[in-house]
mmCIF file of C-alpha atoms and ligand atoms in Angstrom:
data_model
loop_
_atom_site.group_PDB
_atom_site.id
_atom_site.type_symbol
_atom_site.label_atom_id
_atom_site.label_comp_id
_atom_site.label_asym_id
_atom_site.label_seq_id
_atom_site.Cartn_x
_atom_site.Cartn_y
_atom_site.Cartn_z
ATOM 1 C CA UNK B 1294 0.709 -41.495 60.365
ATOM 2 C CA UNK B 1295 -0.811 -38.363 58.903
ATOM 3 C CA UNK B 1296 0.985 -35.363 60.330
ATOM 4 C CA UNK B 1297 1.665 -35.883 64.030
ATOM 5 C CA UNK B 1298 -1.253 -38.192 64.699
ATOM 6 C CA UNK B 1299 -1.741 -41.889 64.135
ATOM 7 C CA UNK B 1300 -4.345 -42.694 61.517
ATOM 8 C CA UNK B 1301 -7.563 -44.687 61.647
ATOM 9 C CA UNK B 1302 -9.410 -45.811 58.514
ATOM 10 C CA UNK B 1303 -12.569 -47.836 58.122
ATOM 11 C CA UNK B 1304 -15.181 -48.381 55.469
ATOM 12 C CA UNK B 1305 -18.807 -49.394 55.320
ATOM 13 C CA UNK B 1306 -20.614 -50.540 52.203
ATOM 14 C CA UNK B 1307 -23.680 -48.626 51.055
ATOM 15 C CA UNK B 1308 -25.472 -51.895 50.410
ATOM 16 C CA UNK B 1309 -28.582 -52.063 52.460
ATOM 17 C CA UNK B 1310 -29.687 -51.572 55.983
ATOM 18 C CA UNK B 1311 -27.133 -51.811 58.751
ATOM 19 C CA UNK B 1312 -27.901 -54.064 61.691
ATOM 20 C CA UNK B 1313 -27.243 -53.733 65.406
ATOM 21 C CA UNK B 1314 -24.415 -56.188 64.707
ATOM 22 C CA UNK B 1315 -22.747 -53.622 62.418
ATOM 23 C CA UNK B 1316 -23.482 -50.937 64.995
ATOM 24 C CA UNK B 1317 -22.165 -52.686 68.104
ATOM 25 C CA UNK B 1318 -19.361 -54.530 66.342
ATOM 26 C CA UNK B 1319 -17.932 -51.608 64.402
ATOM 27 C CA UNK B 1320 -19.611 -48.227 63.879
ATOM 28 C CA UNK B 1321 -20.286 -47.470 67.558
ATOM 29 C CA UNK B 1322 -16.538 -47.754 68.173
ATOM 30 C CA UNK B 1323 -15.570 -45.354 65.417
ATOM 31 C CA UNK B 1324 -16.182 -42.100 67.268
ATOM 32 C CA UNK B 1325 -13.928 -42.896 70.196
ATOM 33 C CA UNK B 1326 -10.873 -42.578 67.939
ATOM 34 C CA UNK B 1327 -11.551 -39.053 66.758
ATOM 35 C CA UNK B 1328 -9.816 -37.212 69.593
ATOM 36 C CA UNK B 1329 -6.519 -39.047 69.494
ATOM 37 C CA UNK B 1330 -6.262 -40.110 65.864
ATOM 38 C CA UNK B 1331 -6.673 -38.651 62.435
ATOM 39 C CA UNK B 1332 -9.759 -40.579 61.302
ATOM 40 C CA UNK B 1333 -11.038 -41.426 57.844
ATOM 41 C CA UNK B 1334 -14.439 -43.097 57.478
ATOM 42 C CA UNK B 1335 -15.431 -44.006 53.984
ATOM 43 C CA UNK B 1336 -18.611 -45.117 52.237
ATOM 44 C CA UNK B 1337 -17.165 -47.761 49.938
ATOM 45 C CA UNK B 1338 -19.300 -47.555 46.812
ATOM 46 C CA UNK B 1339 -16.575 -49.053 44.582
ATOM 47 C CA UNK B 1340 -16.782 -52.196 46.691
ATOM 48 C CA UNK B 1341 -20.568 -52.258 46.460
ATOM 49 C CA UNK B 1342 -20.597 -52.806 42.684
ATOM 50 C CA UNK B 1343 -18.894 -56.190 43.023
ATOM 51 C CA UNK B 1344 -22.484 -57.345 43.299
ATOM 52 C CA UNK B 1345 -25.141 -55.941 40.957
ATOM 53 C CA UNK B 1346 -26.787 -52.771 42.266
ATOM 54 C CA UNK B 1347 -29.848 -50.836 41.178
ATOM 55 C CA UNK B 1348 -28.380 -47.390 40.368
ATOM 56 C CA UNK B 1349 -31.016 -45.278 42.119
ATOM 57 C CA UNK B 1350 -30.800 -47.505 45.188
ATOM 58 C CA UNK B 1351 -27.023 -47.314 45.312
ATOM 59 C CA UNK B 1352 -27.182 -43.524 45.164
ATOM 60 C CA UNK B 1353 -29.812 -43.371 47.892
ATOM 61 C CA UNK B 1354 -27.902 -45.721 50.143
ATOM 62 C CA UNK B 1355 -24.708 -43.759 49.737
ATOM 63 C CA UNK B 1356 -26.448 -40.710 51.220
ATOM 64 C CA UNK B 1357 -28.040 -42.883 53.892
ATOM 65 C CA UNK B 1358 -24.797 -44.518 54.926
ATOM 66 C CA UNK B 1359 -23.124 -41.150 55.311
ATOM 67 C CA UNK B 1360 -26.088 -39.868 57.346
ATOM 68 C CA UNK B 1361 -25.934 -42.986 59.473
ATOM 69 C CA UNK B 1362 -22.238 -42.478 60.176
ATOM 70 C CA UNK B 1363 -23.035 -38.988 61.361
ATOM 71 C CA UNK B 1364 -26.090 -40.124 63.337
ATOM 72 C CA UNK B 1365 -23.909 -42.682 65.114
ATOM 73 C CA UNK B 1366 -21.843 -39.844 66.502
ATOM 74 C CA UNK B 1367 -19.228 -39.118 63.851
ATOM 75 C CA UNK B 1368 -18.837 -35.369 63.760
ATOM 76 C CA UNK B 1369 -17.783 -34.229 60.284
ATOM 77 C CA UNK B 1370 -15.519 -31.606 61.840
ATOM 78 C CA UNK B 1371 -13.558 -34.200 63.805
ATOM 79 C CA UNK B 1372 -13.542 -36.995 61.227
ATOM 80 C CA UNK B 1373 -12.930 -37.118 57.502
ATOM 81 C CA UNK B 1374 -16.162 -38.581 56.114
ATOM 82 C CA UNK B 1375 -16.210 -39.282 52.398
ATOM 83 C CA UNK B 1376 -17.319 -41.444 49.499
ATOM 84 C CA UNK B 1377 -14.752 -43.800 47.995
ATOM 85 C CA UNK B 1378 -15.479 -43.054 44.320
ATOM 86 C CA UNK B 1379 -14.945 -39.320 44.950
ATOM 87 C CA UNK B 1380 -11.244 -39.984 45.523
ATOM 88 C CA UNK B 1381 -9.988 -41.672 42.323
ATOM 89 C CA UNK B 1382 -6.700 -42.701 43.966
ATOM 90 C CA UNK B 1383 -8.558 -45.659 45.540
ATOM 91 C CA UNK B 1384 -9.150 -47.218 42.142
ATOM 92 C CA UNK B 1385 -5.665 -46.285 40.987
ATOM 93 C CA UNK B 1386 -3.870 -47.834 43.946
ATOM 94 C CA UNK B 1387 -6.317 -50.737 43.806
ATOM 95 C CA UNK B 1388 -5.073 -51.623 40.324
ATOM 96 C CA UNK B 1389 -1.451 -51.266 41.367
ATOM 97 C CA UNK B 1390 -1.928 -53.506 44.391
ATOM 98 C CA UNK B 1391 -3.653 -56.105 42.192
ATOM 99 C CA UNK B 1392 -0.198 -56.598 40.744
ATOM 100 C CA UNK B 1393 1.283 -57.323 44.176
ATOM 101 C CA UNK B 1394 -1.483 -59.618 45.382
ATOM 102 C CA UNK B 1395 -1.306 -63.292 44.509
ATOM 103 C CA UNK B 1396 -4.019 -65.358 42.855
ATOM 104 C CA UNK B 1397 -3.506 -68.004 45.540
ATOM 105 C CA UNK B 1398 -3.978 -65.488 48.357
ATOM 106 C CA UNK B 1399 -7.213 -64.177 46.878
ATOM 107 C CA UNK B 1400 -8.460 -67.723 46.277
ATOM 108 C CA UNK B 1401 -8.271 -68.429 49.990
ATOM 109 C CA UNK B 1402 -10.558 -65.562 51.026
ATOM 110 C CA UNK B 1403 -13.632 -67.009 52.696
ATOM 111 C CA UNK B 1404 -15.778 -63.989 51.803
ATOM 112 C CA UNK B 1405 -15.025 -64.565 48.115
ATOM 113 C CA UNK B 1406 -15.960 -68.222 48.434
ATOM 114 C CA UNK B 1407 -19.214 -67.355 50.238
ATOM 115 C CA UNK B 1408 -20.196 -64.541 47.892
ATOM 116 C CA UNK B 1409 -19.387 -66.483 44.742
ATOM 117 C CA UNK B 1410 -21.430 -69.414 46.005
ATOM 118 C CA UNK B 1411 -24.353 -67.017 46.543
ATOM 119 C CA UNK B 1412 -23.890 -65.169 43.224
ATOM 120 C CA UNK B 1413 -22.957 -68.014 40.913
ATOM 121 C CA UNK B 1414 -24.224 -66.054 37.874
ATOM 122 C CA UNK B 1415 -21.957 -63.061 38.540
ATOM 123 C CA UNK B 1416 -18.528 -64.147 39.784
ATOM 124 C CA UNK B 1417 -16.756 -61.114 38.366
ATOM 125 C CA UNK B 1418 -13.075 -60.185 38.617
ATOM 126 C CA UNK B 1419 -13.874 -57.339 41.017
ATOM 127 C CA UNK B 1420 -15.423 -59.734 43.496
ATOM 128 C CA UNK B 1421 -12.217 -61.705 43.379
ATOM 129 C CA UNK B 1422 -9.807 -58.758 43.733
ATOM 130 C CA UNK B 1423 -11.971 -56.932 46.287
ATOM 131 C CA UNK B 1424 -9.390 -57.449 49.079
ATOM 132 C CA UNK B 1425 -6.683 -55.664 47.037
ATOM 133 C CA UNK B 1426 -8.991 -52.644 46.716
ATOM 134 C CA UNK B 1427 -9.634 -52.803 50.448
ATOM 135 C CA UNK B 1428 -5.868 -52.873 51.010
ATOM 136 C CA UNK B 1429 -5.587 -49.787 48.795
ATOM 137 C CA UNK B 1430 -8.235 -47.976 50.883
ATOM 138 C CA UNK B 1431 -6.228 -48.620 54.007
ATOM 139 C CA UNK B 1432 -2.701 -48.101 52.694
ATOM 140 C CA UNK B 1433 -3.506 -44.840 50.849
ATOM 141 C CA UNK B 1434 -3.799 -43.055 54.198
ATOM 142 C CA UNK B 1435 -0.764 -44.664 55.882
ATOM 143 C CA UNK B 1436 -3.271 -46.147 58.302
ATOM 144 C CA UNK B 1437 -2.144 -47.437 61.697
ATOM 145 C CA UNK B 1438 -5.430 -48.823 63.017
ATOM 146 C CA UNK B 1439 -8.430 -50.345 61.225
ATOM 147 C CA UNK B 1440 -11.559 -50.891 63.344
ATOM 148 C CA UNK B 1441 -13.579 -53.673 61.705
ATOM 149 C CA UNK B 1442 -15.879 -56.540 62.507
ATOM 150 C CA UNK B 1443 -14.330 -59.971 62.944
ATOM 151 C CA UNK B 1444 -15.547 -61.024 59.468
ATOM 152 C CA UNK B 1445 -12.949 -58.653 57.934
ATOM 153 C CA UNK B 1446 -9.961 -60.097 59.783
ATOM 154 C CA UNK B 1447 -8.753 -62.174 56.860
ATOM 155 C CA UNK B 1448 -8.916 -59.194 54.478
ATOM 156 C CA UNK B 1449 -6.982 -57.103 56.938
ATOM 157 C CA UNK B 1450 -4.251 -59.681 57.208
ATOM 158 C CA UNK B 1451 -3.988 -59.696 53.443
ATOM 159 C CA UNK B 1452 -3.631 -55.889 53.474
ATOM 160 C CA UNK B 1453 -0.762 -56.257 55.938
ATOM 161 C CA UNK B 1454 0.929 -58.892 53.783
ATOM 162 C CA UNK B 1455 0.612 -56.761 50.660
ATOM 163 C CA UNK B 1456 2.017 -53.703 52.483
ATOM 164 C CA UNK B 1457 4.988 -55.696 53.754
ATOM 165 C CA UNK B 1458 5.600 -57.222 50.336
ATOM 166 C CA UNK B 1459 5.565 -53.825 48.635
ATOM 167 C CA UNK B 1460 7.842 -52.341 51.323
ATOM 168 C CA UNK B 1461 10.240 -55.187 50.909
ATOM 169 C CA UNK B 1462 10.492 -54.768 47.158
ATOM 170 C CA UNK B 1463 10.708 -50.949 47.094
ATOM 171 C CA UNK B 1464 11.803 -49.926 50.635
ATOM 172 C CA UNK B 1465 9.426 -48.449 53.205
ATOM 173 C CA UNK B 1466 6.379 -47.015 51.472
ATOM 174 C CA UNK B 1467 3.296 -48.023 53.443
ATOM 175 C CA UNK B 1468 2.515 -48.135 57.157
ATOM 176 C CA UNK B 1469 1.626 -51.725 58.044
ATOM 177 C CA UNK B 1470 -1.856 -51.472 59.631
ATOM 178 C CA UNK B 1471 -3.178 -53.189 62.746
ATOM 179 C CA UNK B 1472 -6.766 -54.365 63.082
ATOM 180 C CA UNK B 1473 -8.928 -53.264 65.973
ATOM 181 C CA UNK B 1474 -11.587 -55.861 66.593
ATOM 182 C CA UNK B 1475 -13.939 -55.287 69.476
ATOM 183 C CA UNK B 1476 -14.074 -58.788 70.886
ATOM 184 C CA UNK B 1477 -16.854 -57.987 73.399
ATOM 185 C CA UNK B 1478 -19.512 -57.380 70.834
ATOM 186 C CA UNK B 1479 -17.923 -58.920 67.778
ATOM 187 C CA UNK B 1480 -20.602 -61.489 67.244
ATOM 188 C CA UNK B 1481 -24.215 -60.561 67.449
ATOM 189 C CA UNK B 1482 -26.171 -63.628 66.424
ATOM 190 C CA UNK B 1483 -29.450 -64.038 64.548
ATOM 191 C CA UNK B 1484 -32.552 -63.796 66.766
ATOM 192 C CA UNK B 1485 -34.134 -66.741 64.941
ATOM 193 C CA UNK B 1486 -31.097 -68.985 64.780
ATOM 194 C CA UNK B 1487 -28.697 -67.944 67.560
ATOM 195 C CA UNK B 1488 -25.842 -70.121 66.324
ATOM 196 C CA UNK B 1489 -25.615 -68.107 63.052
ATOM 197 C CA UNK B 1490 -24.386 -64.534 62.725
ATOM 198 C CA UNK B 1491 -26.988 -61.783 62.409
ATOM 199 C CA UNK B 1492 -26.847 -60.886 58.720
ATOM 200 C CA UNK B 1493 -28.397 -57.850 57.042
ATOM 201 C CA UNK B 1494 -29.400 -59.970 54.067
ATOM 202 C CA UNK B 1495 -31.233 -62.640 56.095
ATOM 203 C CA UNK B 1496 -34.569 -63.260 54.354
ATOM 204 C CA UNK B 1497 -36.200 -63.773 57.760
ATOM 205 C CA UNK B 1498 -36.776 -60.189 58.904
ATOM 206 C CA UNK B 1499 -37.542 -61.278 62.452
ATOM 207 C CA UNK B 1500 -33.995 -62.555 62.823
ATOM 208 C CA UNK B 1501 -32.391 -59.177 62.229
ATOM 209 C CA UNK B 1502 -32.627 -55.879 64.094
ATOM 210 C CA UNK B 1503 -31.764 -52.876 61.952
ATOM 211 C CA UNK B 1504 -30.362 -49.682 63.410
ATOM 212 C CA UNK B 1505 -33.284 -47.743 61.938
ATOM 213 C CA UNK B 1506 -36.097 -50.129 62.976
ATOM 214 C CA UNK B 1507 -38.974 -48.522 64.873
ATOM 215 C CA UNK B 1508 -39.303 -49.106 68.606
ATOM 216 C CA UNK B 1509 -42.372 -51.315 68.060
ATOM 217 C CA UNK B 1510 -40.533 -53.471 65.536
ATOM 218 C CA UNK B 1511 -37.546 -53.840 67.811
ATOM 219 C CA UNK B 1512 -39.658 -54.884 70.783
ATOM 220 C CA UNK B 1513 -41.662 -57.319 68.653
ATOM 221 C CA UNK B 1514 -38.500 -58.917 67.222
ATOM 222 C CA UNK B 1515 -36.961 -59.438 70.660
ATOM 223 C CA UNK B 1516 -40.230 -60.895 71.969
ATOM 224 C CA UNK B 1517 -40.060 -63.514 69.224
ATOM 225 C CA UNK B 1518 -36.359 -64.242 69.688
ATOM 226 C CA UNK B 1519 -35.608 -67.954 69.804
ATOM 227 C CA UNK B 1520 -34.331 -69.074 73.208
ATOM 228 C CA UNK B 1521 -34.500 -72.470 74.941
ATOM 229 C CA UNK B 1522 -36.972 -74.388 77.070
ATOM 230 C CA UNK B 1523 -35.304 -73.419 80.348
ATOM 231 C CA UNK B 1524 -36.334 -70.299 82.322
ATOM 232 C CA UNK B 1525 -33.157 -68.929 83.921
ATOM 233 C CA UNK B 1526 -31.325 -65.980 82.448
ATOM 234 C CA UNK B 1527 -27.775 -67.254 82.513
ATOM 235 C CA UNK B 1528 -24.809 -66.774 80.196
ATOM 236 C CA UNK B 1529 -23.657 -70.154 78.890
ATOM 237 C CA UNK B 1530 -22.553 -71.927 75.732
ATOM 238 C CA UNK B 1531 -25.526 -74.227 76.107
ATOM 239 C CA UNK B 1532 -27.863 -71.258 75.906
ATOM 240 C CA UNK B 1533 -26.857 -69.436 72.703
ATOM 241 C CA UNK B 1534 -30.168 -67.561 72.362
ATOM 242 C CA UNK B 1535 -30.196 -66.182 75.905
ATOM 243 C CA UNK B 1536 -26.461 -65.503 75.803
ATOM 244 C CA UNK B 1537 -26.876 -63.486 72.603
ATOM 245 C CA UNK B 1538 -29.658 -61.422 74.185
ATOM 246 C CA UNK B 1539 -27.443 -60.878 77.217
ATOM 247 C CA UNK B 1540 -24.611 -59.643 74.986
ATOM 248 C CA UNK B 1541 -26.981 -57.160 73.350
ATOM 249 C CA UNK B 1542 -28.416 -56.059 76.703
ATOM 250 C CA UNK B 1543 -24.947 -55.645 78.131
ATOM 251 C CA UNK B 1544 -23.835 -53.577 75.149
ATOM 252 C CA UNK B 1545 -26.758 -51.167 75.508
ATOM 253 C CA UNK B 1546 -26.828 -50.897 79.319
ATOM 254 C CA UNK B 1547 -23.195 -51.336 80.300
ATOM 255 C CA UNK B 1548 -24.223 -53.980 82.873
ATOM 256 C CA UNK B 1549 -22.081 -57.078 83.385
ATOM 257 C CA UNK B 1550 -23.342 -60.622 82.785
ATOM 258 C CA UNK B 1551 -23.457 -61.225 86.567
ATOM 259 C CA UNK B 1552 -25.511 -58.086 87.112
ATOM 260 C CA UNK B 1553 -27.912 -59.162 84.387
ATOM 261 C CA UNK B 1554 -28.251 -62.658 85.875
ATOM 262 C CA UNK B 1555 -29.068 -61.100 89.250
ATOM 263 C CA UNK B 1556 -31.478 -58.564 87.776
ATOM 264 C CA UNK B 1557 -33.577 -61.304 86.123
ATOM 265 C CA UNK B 1558 -33.205 -63.959 88.794
ATOM 266 C CA UNK B 1559 -36.572 -65.742 89.093
ATOM 267 C CA UNK B 1560 -38.267 -63.489 86.532
ATOM 268 C CA UNK B 1561 -38.386 -65.671 83.407
ATOM 269 C CA UNK B 1562 -37.685 -64.983 79.755
ATOM 270 C CA UNK B 1563 -40.706 -62.792 78.965
ATOM 271 C CA UNK B 1564 -39.570 -59.967 81.233
ATOM 272 C CA UNK B 1565 -36.014 -60.288 80.061
ATOM 273 C CA UNK B 1566 -36.841 -60.140 76.349
ATOM 274 C CA UNK B 1567 -38.962 -57.047 76.902
ATOM 275 C CA UNK B 1568 -36.121 -55.378 78.814
ATOM 276 C CA UNK B 1569 -33.645 -56.179 76.022
ATOM 277 C CA UNK B 1570 -36.048 -54.797 73.409
ATOM 278 C CA UNK B 1571 -36.536 -51.598 75.389
ATOM 279 C CA UNK B 1572 -32.848 -51.086 76.093
ATOM 280 C CA UNK B 1573 -32.033 -51.597 72.423
ATOM 281 C CA UNK B 1574 -34.852 -49.345 71.152
ATOM 282 C CA UNK B 1575 -33.997 -46.606 73.665
ATOM 283 C CA UNK B 1576 -30.298 -46.871 72.884
ATOM 284 C CA UNK B 1577 -30.982 -46.476 69.173
ATOM 285 C CA UNK B 1578 -33.629 -43.739 69.481
ATOM 286 C CA UNK B 1579 -31.128 -40.852 69.317
ATOM 287 C CA UNK B 1580 -29.473 -42.418 66.266
ATOM 288 C CA UNK B 1581 -32.842 -42.775 64.546
ATOM 289 C CA UNK B 1582 -33.871 -39.194 65.344
ATOM 290 C CA UNK B 1583 -30.573 -37.772 64.219
ATOM 291 C CA UNK B 1584 -30.716 -39.854 61.032
ATOM 292 C CA UNK B 1585 -34.158 -38.478 60.093
ATOM 293 C CA UNK B 1586 -32.924 -34.960 60.624
ATOM 294 C CA UNK B 1587 -29.767 -35.487 58.548
ATOM 295 C CA UNK B 1588 -31.292 -37.392 55.651
ATOM 296 C CA UNK B 1589 -33.769 -34.557 55.069
ATOM 297 C CA UNK B 1590 -30.910 -32.148 54.316
ATOM 298 C CA UNK B 1591 -29.255 -33.452 51.173
ATOM 299 C CA UNK B 1592 -27.364 -30.226 50.545
ATOM 300 C CA UNK B 1593 -25.634 -30.546 53.886
ATOM 301 C CA UNK B 1594 -24.725 -34.196 53.216
ATOM 302 C CA UNK B 1595 -23.300 -33.163 49.845
ATOM 303 C CA UNK B 1596 -21.216 -30.455 51.478
ATOM 304 C CA UNK B 1597 -19.855 -33.001 53.962
ATOM 305 C CA UNK B 1598 -19.009 -35.434 51.135
ATOM 306 C CA UNK B 1599 -17.293 -32.713 49.174
ATOM 307 C CA UNK B 1600 -15.070 -31.400 51.922
ATOM 308 C CA UNK B 1601 -14.347 -34.954 53.108
ATOM 309 C CA UNK B 1602 -13.203 -35.962 49.632
ATOM 310 C CA UNK B 1603 -10.980 -32.894 49.342
ATOM 311 C CA UNK B 1604 -9.344 -33.622 52.663
ATOM 312 C CA UNK B 1605 -8.894 -37.333 51.851
ATOM 313 C CA UNK B 1606 -7.494 -36.578 48.390
ATOM 314 C CA UNK B 1607 -4.772 -34.413 49.900
ATOM 315 C CA UNK B 1608 -3.362 -37.431 51.771
ATOM 316 C CA UNK B 1609 -4.116 -39.879 48.966
ATOM 317 C CA UNK B 1610 -2.123 -37.766 46.502
ATOM 318 C CA UNK B 1611 0.870 -37.741 48.826
ATOM 319 C CA UNK B 1612 0.935 -41.528 49.050
ATOM 320 C CA UNK B 1613 0.381 -41.930 45.307
ATOM 321 C CA UNK B 1614 3.286 -39.738 44.313
ATOM 322 C CA UNK B 1615 5.527 -41.843 46.550
ATOM 323 C CA UNK B 1616 4.139 -45.071 45.073
ATOM 324 C CA UNK B 1617 4.560 -43.895 41.469
ATOM 325 C CA UNK B 1618 8.132 -42.847 42.059
ATOM 326 C CA UNK B 1619 9.069 -46.134 43.748
ATOM 327 C CA UNK B 1620 7.511 -48.280 41.046
ATOM 328 C CA UNK B 1621 9.322 -46.372 38.290
ATOM 329 C CA UNK B 1622 6.463 -44.561 36.572
ATOM 330 C CA UNK B 1623 7.604 -41.449 34.728
ATOM 331 C CA UNK B 1624 6.529 -38.329 36.577
HETATM 332 N N1 LIG L 1938 -14.832 -54.944 53.225
HETATM 333 C C1 LIG L 1938 -15.478 -54.186 54.271
HETATM 334 C C2 LIG L 1938 -16.823 -54.830 54.588
HETATM 335 O O1 LIG L 1938 -17.399 -55.474 53.751
HETATM 336 C C3 LIG L 1938 -15.665 -52.742 53.885
HETATM 337 C C4 LIG L 1938 -14.351 -52.081 53.621
HETATM 338 C C5 LIG L 1938 -13.887 -51.704 52.395
HETATM 339 C C6 LIG L 1938 -13.394 -51.714 54.576
HETATM 340 N N2 LIG L 1938 -12.683 -51.114 52.536
HETATM 341 C C7 LIG L 1938 -12.335 -51.100 53.851
HETATM 342 C C8 LIG L 1938 -13.299 -51.852 55.970
HETATM 343 C C9 LIG L 1938 -11.192 -50.643 54.485
HETATM 344 C C10 LIG L 1938 -12.143 -51.376 56.598
HETATM 345 C C11 LIG L 1938 -11.112 -50.789 55.863
HETATM 346 O O2 LIG L 1938 -17.323 -54.648 55.668
#
């Protein structure tokens, strides 16, 4: 809780283009919390450096990620939007929570195993302790609800365990957070290989639709989407390609699977793929337009970052003084 409202916190890394999977699975849900909750949305640049970044690119993407948050409907007056490294308490609590997070727990994290397999030349300590920093992000704001994609479920459970452990040792200090995982759209699959998750780092660019892709690119990618040799538009486990397209179409149009099956009854895949491409491109058009407007005004983005960080730091300082006192640090 922050004040009289429950708190929502989530973070997105400034590491590259966000996909429609990130959009439908997480970011699109963020704005619906802003009326009822106190909401903190953070661009997590400290997390980004667990893999090597080109400095100029990191800086550029930090602005872009903030602009994208805003373009996806997060009003800076209703949400606290900020950059993680602007609030030093994240790093401070991150270190402290390292000391309450077990080597064995961190060793079981599947994201660590995946990322260290992919970056065998740079398996740094930060990559390993990343989930303790993520726990710090969440616990600093006494967060009640954390909207994330399903891939973050294991990290969230670790954050809960660490909060409970700390509370048990020192008496109630942190709110134990709950995850909010949108199960409807949690898994948007690759367009080229519909049994694998759509991933922003997929080398095959036709497999991935980015939020900021042009309409032509979006339509072309959906036209090429891998389906099956059948012709009926039907949702089924045996038809992962078509089912994935139906999930995307449903997310952008609000139609049910039955309505979609009826709409394309007897019409074949060509028509359907075009309709999905158009619905997706049209759904994203306002985001793209708003993004271009926002990214052109750096001064405004900087003002948003600055006031967001000030607001966040106010709450972060409150939690930190409690934490320091409980641990036994001299004031
Ligand atoms: N680990 C998250 C991801 O890779 C990003 C993140 C960092 C986050 N800190 C967070 C998400 C706190 C939710 C809450 O997507």
